[in-house]
Coordinates of C-alpha atoms and ligand atoms in Angstrom, one line a residue:
M159 CA 50.3 51.2 14.2
L160 CA 48.9 54.2 11.8
I161 CA 46.8 53.2 9.0
R162 CA 46.9 56.2 6.6
N163 CA 44.3 57.0 3.9
V164 CA 41.1 55.0 4.4
C165 CA 37.1 55.2 4.0
L166 CA 34.6 54.4 6.8
P167 CA 31.4 52.9 6.5
D168 CA 29.6 55.9 7.5
G169 CA 31.4 57.6 4.1
R170 CA 34.0 59.6 5.7
Q171 CA 36.9 59.7 3.2
G172 CA 41.0 60.2 3.8
Q173 CA 41.0 59.2 7.2
D174 CA 43.9 58.2 9.3
V175 CA 43.5 55.8 12.1
L176 CA 45.9 55.5 15.0
V177 CA 46.3 52.2 17.1
Q178 CA 48.2 51.9 20.4
G179 CA 48.0 49.7 23.2
G180 CA 45.3 47.3 21.5
C181 CA 42.9 50.4 21.2
I182 CA 42.0 52.9 18.3
K183 CA 43.8 56.2 20.0
A184 CA 42.6 58.6 17.1
I185 CA 40.5 59.0 13.8
A186 CA 41.2 61.9 11.7
P187 CA 42.5 63.2 8.2
Q188 CA 46.2 63.4 8.1
L189 CA 47.1 62.9 11.6
P190 CA 51.0 63.3 12.8
A191 CA 53.7 60.7 12.1
V192 CA 54.2 58.9 16.0
E193 CA 58.0 57.7 16.5
G194 CA 58.1 54.2 16.7
V195 CA 54.8 53.8 15.0
Q196 CA 54.5 51.5 11.8
E197 CA 52.8 53.1 9.1
L198 CA 50.5 51.4 6.6
D199 CA 48.9 52.4 3.5
G200 CA 45.3 52.3 3.3
Q201 CA 44.9 53.2 -0.4
G202 CA 41.4 54.7 -0.1
W203 CA 40.1 51.0 0.9
L204 CA 36.9 50.5 3.2
L205 CA 38.1 50.0 6.8
S206 CA 35.0 48.7 8.4
P207 CA 34.6 46.7 12.5
P208 CA 35.2 43.3 11.8
F209 CA 32.0 40.6 10.5
V210 CA 30.4 39.4 13.4
D211 CA 28.0 36.0 13.0
A212 CA 25.1 35.9 15.6
H213 CA 23.9 32.4 14.8
F214 CA 26.1 29.3 13.7
H215 CA 26.5 25.8 14.2
L216 CA 30.3 25.0 14.6
D217 CA 29.4 21.2 16.0
A218 CA 28.1 20.7 12.8
A219 CA 30.3 22.6 10.6
L220 CA 32.4 21.1 7.8
S221 CA 30.9 17.8 8.4
Y222 CA 29.0 17.6 4.9
G223 CA 28.4 14.2 3.4
Q224 CA 29.0 12.3 7.0
P225 CA 27.5 9.8 6.8
R226 CA 25.1 10.7 3.8
V227 CA 24.0 14.0 2.2
N228 CA 20.6 15.5 2.7
Q229 CA 18.4 14.5 0.0
S230 CA 15.2 16.4 0.5
G231 CA 16.8 19.4 1.5
T232 CA 14.4 20.1 4.6
L233 CA 15.6 21.0 8.0
L234 CA 13.9 18.1 9.2
E235 CA 15.8 15.6 7.4
G236 CA 18.7 18.0 8.4
I237 CA 18.0 17.4 12.1
A238 CA 17.7 13.4 11.4
L239 CA 21.0 13.1 9.7
W240 CA 22.7 15.2 12.5
G241 CA 21.1 12.6 14.6
E242 CA 22.5 10.0 12.6
L243 CA 26.0 11.2 12.8
K244 CA 26.1 12.3 16.6
P245 CA 26.9 8.9 17.7
L246 CA 30.0 8.7 15.6
L247 CA 31.3 12.1 16.4
T248 CA 34.3 12.2 18.5
Q249 CA 35.9 15.1 20.5
E250 CA 38.8 15.2 18.4
T251 CA 37.3 15.7 14.8
L252 CA 34.9 18.1 16.5
V253 CA 38.0 20.2 17.6
E254 CA 39.6 19.8 14.4
R255 CA 36.7 20.7 12.4
A256 CA 35.7 24.0 14.7
L257 CA 39.1 25.4 14.7
S258 CA 39.6 24.9 10.9
Y259 CA 36.3 26.9 10.5
C260 CA 37.6 29.6 12.7
D261 CA 40.7 29.5 10.3
W262 CA 38.4 30.3 7.2
A263 CA 36.6 33.2 9.6
V264 CA 39.7 34.6 10.3
A265 CA 40.6 34.9 6.7
K266 CA 37.3 36.4 6.2
G267 CA 37.6 39.2 8.9
L268 CA 34.8 37.3 10.7
L269 CA 36.0 37.8 14.3
A270 CA 32.8 36.9 16.9
I271 CA 30.7 33.9 16.8
R272 CA 27.4 32.8 18.3
S273 CA 27.8 29.2 18.1
H274 CA 24.8 27.0 18.9
V275 CA 25.9 23.4 20.5
D276 CA 23.7 20.7 20.9
V277 CA 23.1 19.5 24.3
C278 CA 21.1 16.5 23.4
D279 CA 23.7 13.7 24.0
E280 CA 24.5 12.3 27.2
R281 CA 27.9 12.7 26.5
L282 CA 27.9 16.4 25.8
L283 CA 30.8 15.7 23.8
A284 CA 30.2 18.9 21.3
V285 CA 29.8 20.9 24.3
E286 CA 33.0 20.1 25.9
A287 CA 34.9 20.3 22.3
L288 CA 33.4 23.9 22.1
L289 CA 34.4 24.8 25.5
H290 CA 37.7 23.9 24.7
V291 CA 37.7 25.7 21.3
R292 CA 36.5 28.7 23.0
E293 CA 39.8 29.2 24.7
R294 CA 42.0 28.0 22.0
V295 CA 40.6 30.6 19.8
K296 CA 40.4 33.3 22.4
P297 CA 43.6 35.2 21.5
Y298 CA 41.9 35.9 17.8
L299 CA 38.2 35.2 17.8
D300 CA 35.2 35.7 20.5
L301 CA 33.2 32.7 20.7
Q302 CA 29.8 32.4 22.1
L303 CA 28.1 29.3 23.0
V304 CA 24.4 28.7 23.2
A305 CA 23.1 25.6 24.6
F306 CA 20.7 23.8 22.3
P307 CA 18.3 21.2 22.6
Q308 CA 18.5 20.2 19.0
D309 CA 16.0 17.4 19.1
G310 CA 13.4 19.2 21.7
L311 CA 13.6 20.4 25.3
L312 CA 10.8 18.1 26.1
R313 CA 10.7 15.8 23.1
A314 CA 14.2 14.4 24.0
P315 CA 14.5 12.2 27.1
G316 CA 17.1 14.0 29.5
A317 CA 17.4 17.3 27.4
L318 CA 16.6 19.8 30.2
E319 CA 18.9 18.2 32.5
N320 CA 21.5 18.0 29.7
L321 CA 21.1 21.8 28.9
K322 CA 21.6 22.7 32.8
R323 CA 24.6 20.8 32.8
A324 CA 26.4 22.5 29.8
L325 CA 25.0 26.0 31.4
D326 CA 27.1 24.9 34.5
M327 CA 30.0 23.8 32.4
G328 CA 30.5 27.3 31.1
V329 CA 28.2 27.6 28.4
E330 CA 26.5 31.4 28.5
V331 CA 23.4 31.6 26.4
V332 CA 20.1 29.5 26.8
G333 CA 19.0 28.0 23.6
G334 CA 15.7 26.3 22.8
I335 CA 13.6 25.2 19.5
P336 CA 9.6 25.2 20.5
H337 CA 8.4 24.5 16.7
F338 CA 10.3 21.3 17.1
E339 CA 8.4 20.1 20.5
R340 CA 5.5 17.3 20.0
T341 CA 2.9 19.6 20.7
Y342 CA 2.2 23.6 20.2
E343 CA 1.6 23.0 24.0
Q344 CA 4.8 21.7 24.8
G345 CA 6.5 24.1 22.5
T346 CA 4.8 27.2 24.7
Q347 CA 5.6 25.2 27.9
S348 CA 9.6 24.9 26.6
I349 CA 9.8 28.9 26.1
K350 CA 8.4 29.2 29.9
L351 CA 10.9 26.9 31.2
L352 CA 13.9 28.3 29.1
C353 CA 13.1 31.9 30.0
E354 CA 12.7 31.1 33.5
L355 CA 16.1 29.4 33.6
A356 CA 18.0 32.2 32.0
A357 CA 16.1 35.0 34.3
E358 CA 17.0 32.5 37.3
R359 CA 20.7 32.4 36.0
G360 CA 21.1 36.1 34.9
L361 CA 21.7 34.7 31.3
A362 CA 20.7 35.6 27.9
V363 CA 18.2 33.4 25.6
D364 CA 18.6 33.0 21.9
M365 CA 15.9 30.5 20.8
H366 CA 15.3 28.5 17.3
C367 CA 12.1 29.7 16.7
D368 CA 8.9 29.2 14.4
E369 CA 11.7 28.0 11.6
S370 CA 8.7 26.6 9.4
D371 CA 6.8 27.8 6.9
D372 CA 3.4 27.0 9.0
P373 CA 1.6 30.2 9.6
A374 CA 0.0 28.8 12.6
S375 CA 3.6 28.5 14.2
R376 CA 3.4 31.7 16.8
H377 CA 5.8 30.7 19.4
V378 CA 7.8 34.0 19.0
E379 CA 4.4 35.7 20.5
T380 CA 5.0 33.7 23.6
L381 CA 8.6 34.4 23.7
A382 CA 7.9 38.2 23.6
F383 CA 5.4 37.5 26.4
E384 CA 7.8 35.9 28.8
T385 CA 10.4 38.2 27.9
Q386 CA 8.0 40.8 29.4
R387 CA 6.9 38.8 32.4
L388 CA 10.5 38.2 33.7
G389 CA 11.8 41.2 32.7
L390 CA 14.2 40.2 30.1
Q391 CA 14.1 43.0 27.9
G392 CA 16.8 43.3 25.5
R393 CA 18.3 39.7 26.6
V394 CA 16.3 37.6 24.6
T395 CA 16.6 36.6 20.8
G396 CA 14.5 34.8 18.4
S397 CA 16.4 33.2 15.6
H398 CA 15.1 32.3 12.2
L399 CA 11.3 33.4 12.8
T400 CA 10.8 32.1 9.5
S401 CA 6.6 31.5 9.7
L402 CA 6.4 35.4 9.9
H403 CA 7.0 35.1 6.3
S404 CA 3.8 33.2 6.1
V405 CA 1.4 35.1 8.5
D406 CA -1.0 37.8 7.3
N407 CA -0.4 40.9 7.5
Y408 CA -2.9 42.0 10.0
Y409 CA -1.3 39.5 13.0
A410 CA 2.3 40.7 11.7
S411 CA 1.4 44.2 12.7
K412 CA 0.4 43.3 15.8
L413 CA 2.8 41.0 16.6
I414 CA 6.3 43.1 15.5
A415 CA 4.7 46.0 17.9
L416 CA 4.8 43.6 20.6
M417 CA 8.4 42.1 19.8
A418 CA 9.6 45.7 19.7
E419 CA 8.1 46.3 23.2
A420 CA 9.7 43.4 24.4
R421 CA 13.4 44.5 22.7
L422 CA 13.1 41.2 21.6
Q423 CA 16.4 41.0 18.6
V424 CA 16.2 38.6 15.8
V425 CA 18.6 37.1 13.5
A426 CA 17.8 35.9 9.9
N427 CA 19.6 33.5 8.1
P428 CA 19.0 34.3 4.7
L429 CA 21.3 31.6 2.9
I430 CA 19.5 28.9 5.0
N431 CA 16.2 30.4 5.1
I432 CA 16.0 30.5 1.2
T433 CA 17.0 27.3 1.3
L434 CA 15.1 25.1 3.8
Q435 CA 12.1 27.1 3.4
G436 CA 9.4 26.8 0.6
R437 CA 10.2 23.0 0.3
H438 CA 6.8 21.8 0.3
D439 CA 5.4 24.5 -2.3
S440 CA 4.9 23.9 -5.7
Y441 CA 4.6 27.3 -7.6
P442 CA 4.8 30.4 -6.5
K443 CA 7.2 29.2 -3.6
R444 CA 7.9 31.1 -0.8
R445 CA 11.1 32.9 0.0
G446 CA 10.7 31.5 3.5
M447 CA 12.9 34.8 5.5
T448 CA 11.5 37.0 8.3
R449 CA 10.0 40.5 7.8
V450 CA 13.4 42.0 8.1
P451 CA 12.3 45.4 6.6
E452 CA 9.3 45.6 8.7
L453 CA 11.1 44.7 12.0
L454 CA 13.8 47.0 11.3
A455 CA 11.2 49.9 10.6
A456 CA 9.7 49.1 14.0
G457 CA 13.2 49.6 15.9
V458 CA 13.8 45.9 16.2
N459 CA 17.6 45.0 16.4
V460 CA 17.9 42.6 13.2
G461 CA 21.2 40.4 12.5
F462 CA 21.7 38.1 9.8
G463 CA 23.4 34.9 10.5
H464 CA 25.5 32.1 8.5
D465 CA 23.7 29.3 10.5
C466 CA 25.5 26.5 8.3
V467 CA 28.6 25.8 6.4
L468 CA 28.8 22.5 4.8
D469 CA 26.7 20.4 7.1
P470 CA 24.0 18.2 7.0
W471 CA 21.4 21.5 6.3
Y472 CA 23.7 22.9 3.7
S473 CA 26.3 22.1 1.2
Q474 CA 27.8 25.4 0.7
G475 CA 29.3 28.5 2.4
S476 CA 32.7 29.9 3.2
A477 CA 32.5 31.8 6.5
D478 CA 31.9 35.0 4.0
M479 CA 29.7 37.6 6.1
L480 CA 29.3 39.5 2.9
E481 CA 27.9 36.7 1.2
V482 CA 25.3 36.4 3.6
A483 CA 24.3 40.0 4.0
S484 CA 24.2 39.9 0.0
M485 CA 21.5 37.3 0.1
G486 CA 19.8 38.7 2.5
L487 CA 19.5 42.1 0.3
H488 CA 18.2 40.0 -2.3
V489 CA 15.5 38.0 -0.5
A490 CA 14.1 41.1 1.4
Q491 CA 14.7 43.3 -1.6
M492 CA 16.4 45.9 0.3
T493 CA 18.0 47.3 -2.6
S494 CA 17.4 51.1 -1.6
Q495 CA 20.7 52.7 -0.7
A496 CA 19.7 52.6 2.8
G497 CA 18.6 48.8 2.7
M498 CA 22.0 47.9 1.4
H499 CA 23.4 49.9 4.2
A500 CA 21.5 48.2 6.6
C501 CA 22.3 44.6 5.1
F502 CA 25.9 45.9 5.9
D503 CA 25.1 46.7 9.6
A504 CA 23.2 43.6 9.8
V505 CA 26.7 41.4 9.9
T506 CA 28.5 44.1 11.3
V507 CA 27.4 46.3 13.9
N508 CA 23.8 44.7 14.5
N509 CA 25.2 41.2 15.4
A510 CA 27.6 42.8 17.7
R511 CA 25.0 44.6 19.6
L512 CA 23.0 41.2 19.9
M513 CA 25.8 39.4 21.3
G514 CA 27.0 42.4 23.6
L515 CA 30.4 42.7 22.4
A516 CA 32.0 45.2 24.4
G517 CA 34.4 47.9 22.8
Y518 CA 32.9 47.0 19.3
G519 CA 33.1 49.5 16.4
L520 CA 35.5 52.1 14.8
E521 CA 35.7 55.2 17.1
V522 CA 38.0 56.4 19.5
G523 CA 38.6 54.3 22.9
A524 CA 37.2 50.7 21.0
N525 CA 39.4 47.9 20.6
A526 CA 41.4 48.2 17.3
D527 CA 39.6 45.3 15.5
F528 CA 39.0 45.8 12.2
V529 CA 39.2 44.6 8.6
L530 CA 40.4 46.5 5.1
L531 CA 38.3 45.8 2.4
Q532 CA 38.9 45.8 -1.0
A533 CA 36.2 48.3 -1.8
R534 CA 35.4 51.9 -1.6
S535 CA 32.1 51.8 0.4
P536 CA 29.6 49.0 2.2
V537 CA 27.7 48.8 -0.9
E538 CA 30.5 48.4 -3.2
A539 CA 32.0 45.8 -0.6
L540 CA 28.5 43.7 -1.0
R541 CA 28.7 43.6 -4.5
L542 CA 32.2 42.3 -4.8
R543 CA 32.3 40.3 -1.9
A544 CA 35.4 42.6 -1.3
Q545 CA 39.0 40.9 -0.6
R546 CA 40.3 41.2 2.8
L547 CA 43.3 43.1 2.2
L548 CA 44.0 43.0 6.2
V549 CA 42.6 41.8 9.2
V550 CA 43.3 43.3 12.4
R551 CA 42.7 42.4 16.1
R552 CA 43.6 44.3 19.1
G553 CA 46.4 46.2 16.9
Q554 CA 47.6 42.8 15.4
V555 CA 47.7 41.9 12.2
L556 CA 45.9 38.7 12.0
S557 CA 45.6 37.7 8.1
R558 CA 46.5 39.6 4.8
C559 CA 45.6 39.1 1.6
E560 CA 46.7 40.3 -1.6
P561 CA 44.5 42.5 -4.1
S562 CA 42.3 41.1 -6.1
T563 CA 43.7 41.9 -9.8
A564 CA 43.2 40.1 -12.8
R565 CA 45.9 40.1 -15.7
L566 CA 44.3 40.2 -19.2
S567 CA 45.7 39.5 -22.5
L568 CA 43.2 40.9 -25.0
D569 CA 44.2 41.7 -28.8
G570 CA 48.0 42.1 -27.9
R571 CA 47.3 44.7 -25.1
P572 CA 47.9 43.3 -22.0
A573 CA 46.5 45.1 -19.0
T574 CA 45.8 44.8 -15.3
L575 CA 42.2 44.7 -14.5
D576 CA 41.9 46.0 -10.4
W577 CA 38.7 44.7 -9.5
T578 CA 37.4 47.7 -8.3
L579 CA 37.4 49.2 -11.5
A580 CA 34.5 47.5 -12.0
Q581 CA 32.5 50.6 -10.5
T582 CA 30.4 52.9 -12.1
S583 CA 31.8 55.7 -10.7
K584 CA 35.4 57.0 -9.8
Ligands
LIG212 ZN1 20.5 27.5 13.5

C-alpha cells in the first residue's frame, strides 16, 4: 500500500507513506511508484497513529440501564449498581457486549485498549470472558487486561486470592482501589501488597487511586513511595487521581515532584471525572480532574482514558477518543497550541507509551497501523471530531468511512459543504 499526499501530526505536509509486509517502509514526499503496490490518494488529510485508550472497563460497557440507571450520578452508586448487575451476568452477554464495543472502537480508529476487569466475583466470569475476547480481537485490536478488585482488595472477602487467580489465568497488569478500602490504613496496606505482588511477578501496576474530591485522599503518595522502594519505576500508573484537584498547591508542588522522581504514569479520565466528581458541591462545583498541565510540565507521562461507555457510571460515549481529548482540553483549559497538541498526544502516543506498545508510531520500521482523519491538523481533528476515513492495521484496511459532507439547498443555490470548510484558513 502506498498512501499519497497526507499530512502528519508533526506538521509535515504532502507526505507519501509506503507500507510493505505490515510495516512502514518509507515516509517522504513523492515516493516512486512500486510495482504491485496499491496506491491510495490521501487528499492532504491527516494521517495519525491509531488512537489508544489506556483506561477502560470492557466488562461493564454497553450495560446501561441493567438492572436500573444511576440516580445520584455518583461513583459510589455506580459501584453499588454494578454490584447488583454482577450476579446477573453471563459469559455470553459479557463476550457479546465486549465484542460490540471493539467493533465501535475499530471504526473510530481506536486499536489498543487497556481494560480493567473486576475480579471480585468468585466465578471470575468477567475475567474468563475478557480473556476470550482478547484472543478473538487479537488480529485487529490490542487488548491489555488489569486485574481490578472493584469492591476493595481487603474490603471484599477473597479479593486477593481472586486477583492472584486472574493473574495466573493470564491477566497482565495488577490493579487496585485504595480509596475504596474501609480505612486509610487498609488503603495503604493494599498498595503495599499489590506493588509487592507486581514486583514478585514482574508485572506492571495500574491502580484506580484517589478517585475522590477528598483532599485528604493522598494514596498516590504511597504509590510513588512503593514504586521507588520496589524498583518499579516506569511500570506503575495512577489512574484518576482526582483528589489532586482539591489538595492545596503547596502539597501538590511537593507530591508532583515525588511522582516524577518515581516515574509514575498518570491517566486522567476527563469525561468521567467531570461527571462523577463535585457531586457533593453546591456552587462553585469542582471540576474534579487531576492536574494535567502541571504533571506534564513536571515530565510525568499523562494519558487520557475513556473509562466508561454506557454503563452504571456513564450514560454517554461512543469509543471516540477525540471526544475524550476534547473534554480534557476544556476541563484542563489546555487551549494554547501546545496544550491542544498535548491533548491529542494524550490519546495517542502517551497512552501507547503507558501501555508499552511495541512498534507504535508513524516512523520507518514501525507497524503500519494508522488512521486517516478528515482534518488538516491534530487541532482541527479535535475541533471537528474528524471522520475516520480509513483505519489500517499491519497494512490491512479494517474500516472505511465516506468524508463528512452536507448537501445544502439554500435560496435555490444548491451547494456541497465539505465539513473541513468550517476552518478559518486554507
Ligand atoms: Zn476506571
